[in-house]
Amino acid sequence: MDSVTAPLPRPRALARFLVAAPLLAAGALTGVPAAHAAPADDVRINEVVTTGDVNDSVELYNKGGSSVDVSGWILKDDDNDHTYKIPSGTTLAPGGFRAFDVSGAFGLGSADQARLYLADGKTQVDGFSWSSHSNPSWSRCADGTGAFKQAASVTLGAANACGTGGGSTTPVAWPGGGSVATADGSNVFGEDLSGLYQDGSVLWAAQNSGKLWRLVRDGSGGWKPDTANGWSSGKTLRFPGGSGSPDSEGVTVAAGGLFVASERNGDASGTSRLSVLRYDVSGSGSSLTATKEWNLTSDLPSTGSNLGLEAVTWVPDASLTAAGFKDASTGAAYDPAHYAAHGNGVFFVGVEGTGMVYGYVLADSGSYTRIASFSSGLSGVMELQWEPQASRLWAVCDDTCDGRHQTFTVSAAGAFAPAATYNRPSGMANYNNEGFALAGADECVAGSKPVYWSDDANDGGHALRRGSVSC
């Protein structure tokens, strides 16, 4: 939008995500050094978006070692009369990102500036000018210190997509057999089967209609519904208190129970409710009521109500500390002892609409702390799986990305970085695969082990398929 004295409304396509103002910075809830009136040069304009499906936005980044209170600081474009005041109570954690939607105050034009001032409105902290619209993002590479360039993707609220850090790995062939076979009976599940997680001899499957399936082996390499303890037709999921219908998209098992990622309440489908829900699955009833909910909606960039949390996986603390993982909320090496009781691991969630991945410490008390955020390099994340044997994280996209799979490992810098991008197996059509699960190391035979996909569209009357991957 061109800069004008009185900003005019600009029609927008349905955004894949809109940036809330303010977004909670990484680590804004717990585990962060006290904020202070830090040296101004600790805070930098880090990303600017001026066009496309995202409202005009400016992201700030704290490159320093202490939290910075930026309450009342001022953002301006090239007109001194156009101002956006950062709300009180706004802090930036060390290494933290925070994006602000400035479109209600002014527009960012094709030749314009973004300027940051202290609360007096006169002392300039940082600035960036450009001569053409973002395409799609003007991003500083490296974060906080490098020069601005046109990045390949918008990553507001997270690390910029700077080269390989944005997941630009060239796709290679699937690292396993090319053949794929059906792994369920005909029309057992119907449509909307989504997240998968294999837990030994059980395959858990989340269905968007607010249902959880417990599957057991069928004796021929596939899976069938468990017929014991009320699982024959799956179990209905409820939010805490027994209300609502979670739009269950992802599932994982961790210390303390089974966890489901939900993007909304089916009874209010037009409103995002980006939650991780914990369930006790030991009973025999026909429904399951969540024993805990971590509602992350206010901490994440806004998305369409059907473009939210699509994936969840759990990574043990021991795996992260062994890899030298860095906690973005503190700027130091991840220290599990820094957090109260939290089940000895970190939950990573994937967002369909943005392709972003976020890491959270979910405390048993119900509080949470975001300690990581990074781009998957995919246009959407439909599944996440941690593979402990290889110490790698899998991110999976459906037919939107031609069924590509991206793997990540913890880099020397302590952050998850792309390791490889794989095409789908040559023998599998471009199905709407929203779930992916890997067998454990105990099933590795002759250097190969099974993997499974769930097809949301139930193509050909089948929702589960089986392939293989190298151990």
mmCIF file of N, CA and C in Angstrom, residues 214 228-231 235 280-288:
data_model
loop_
_atom_site.group_PDB
_atom_site.id
_atom_site.type_symbol
_atom_site.label_atom_id
_atom_site.label_comp_id
_atom_site.label_asym_id
_atom_site.label_seq_id
_atom_site.Cartn_x
_atom_site.Cartn_y
_atom_site.Cartn_z
ATOM 1 N N ARG A 214 -7.537 -46.083 18.003
ATOM 2 C CA ARG A 214 -6.457 -46.947 18.481
ATOM 3 C C ARG A 214 -6.418 -48.158 17.561
ATOM 4 N N ALA A 228 -11.276 -53.729 21.533
ATOM 5 C CA ALA A 228 -11.411 -53.779 22.994
ATOM 6 C C ALA A 228 -11.633 -52.389 23.585
ATOM 7 N N ASN A 229 -12.249 -52.360 24.755
ATOM 8 C CA ASN A 229 -12.369 -51.143 25.576
ATOM 9 C C ASN A 229 -13.007 -49.953 24.863
ATOM 10 N N GLY A 230 -13.972 -50.244 23.982
ATOM 11 C CA GLY A 230 -14.747 -49.170 23.353
ATOM 12 C C GLY A 230 -14.093 -48.493 22.177
ATOM 13 N N TRP A 231 -13.032 -49.092 21.593
ATOM 14 C CA TRP A 231 -12.289 -48.449 20.518
ATOM 15 C C TRP A 231 -12.768 -48.845 19.121
ATOM 16 N N LYS A 235 -12.910 -43.108 19.389
ATOM 17 C CA LYS A 235 -13.508 -42.431 20.533
ATOM 18 C C LYS A 235 -13.616 -40.933 20.275
ATOM 19 N N ASP A 280 -6.090 -39.043 28.841
ATOM 20 C CA ASP A 280 -5.853 -40.339 29.467
ATOM 21 C C ASP A 280 -6.650 -41.358 28.657
ATOM 22 N N VAL A 281 -5.964 -42.278 27.996
ATOM 23 C CA VAL A 281 -6.628 -43.210 27.082
ATOM 24 C C VAL A 281 -6.799 -44.598 27.692
ATOM 25 N N SER A 282 -6.712 -44.695 29.012
ATOM 26 C CA SER A 282 -6.756 -46.011 29.659
ATOM 27 C C SER A 282 -8.165 -46.518 29.954
ATOM 28 N N GLY A 283 -9.179 -45.666 29.821
ATOM 29 C CA GLY A 283 -10.541 -46.081 30.162
ATOM 30 C C GLY A 283 -11.232 -46.874 29.071
ATOM 31 N N SER A 284 -12.518 -47.189 29.315
ATOM 32 C CA SER A 284 -13.281 -48.006 28.361
ATOM 33 C C SER A 284 -14.510 -47.282 27.816
ATOM 34 N N GLY A 285 -14.683 -46.024 28.129
ATOM 35 C CA GLY A 285 -15.840 -45.283 27.638
ATOM 36 C C GLY A 285 -15.738 -44.969 26.161
ATOM 37 N N SER A 286 -16.805 -44.405 25.608
ATOM 38 C CA SER A 286 -16.847 -44.101 24.176
ATOM 39 C C SER A 286 -16.309 -42.720 23.843
ATOM 40 N N SER A 287 -15.997 -41.930 24.858
ATOM 41 C CA SER A 287 -15.464 -40.592 24.620
ATOM 42 C C SER A 287 -14.318 -40.315 25.586
ATOM 43 N N LEU A 288 -13.496 -39.331 25.217
ATOM 44 C CA LEU A 288 -12.344 -38.936 26.025
ATOM 45 C C LEU A 288 -12.399 -37.442 26.275
#
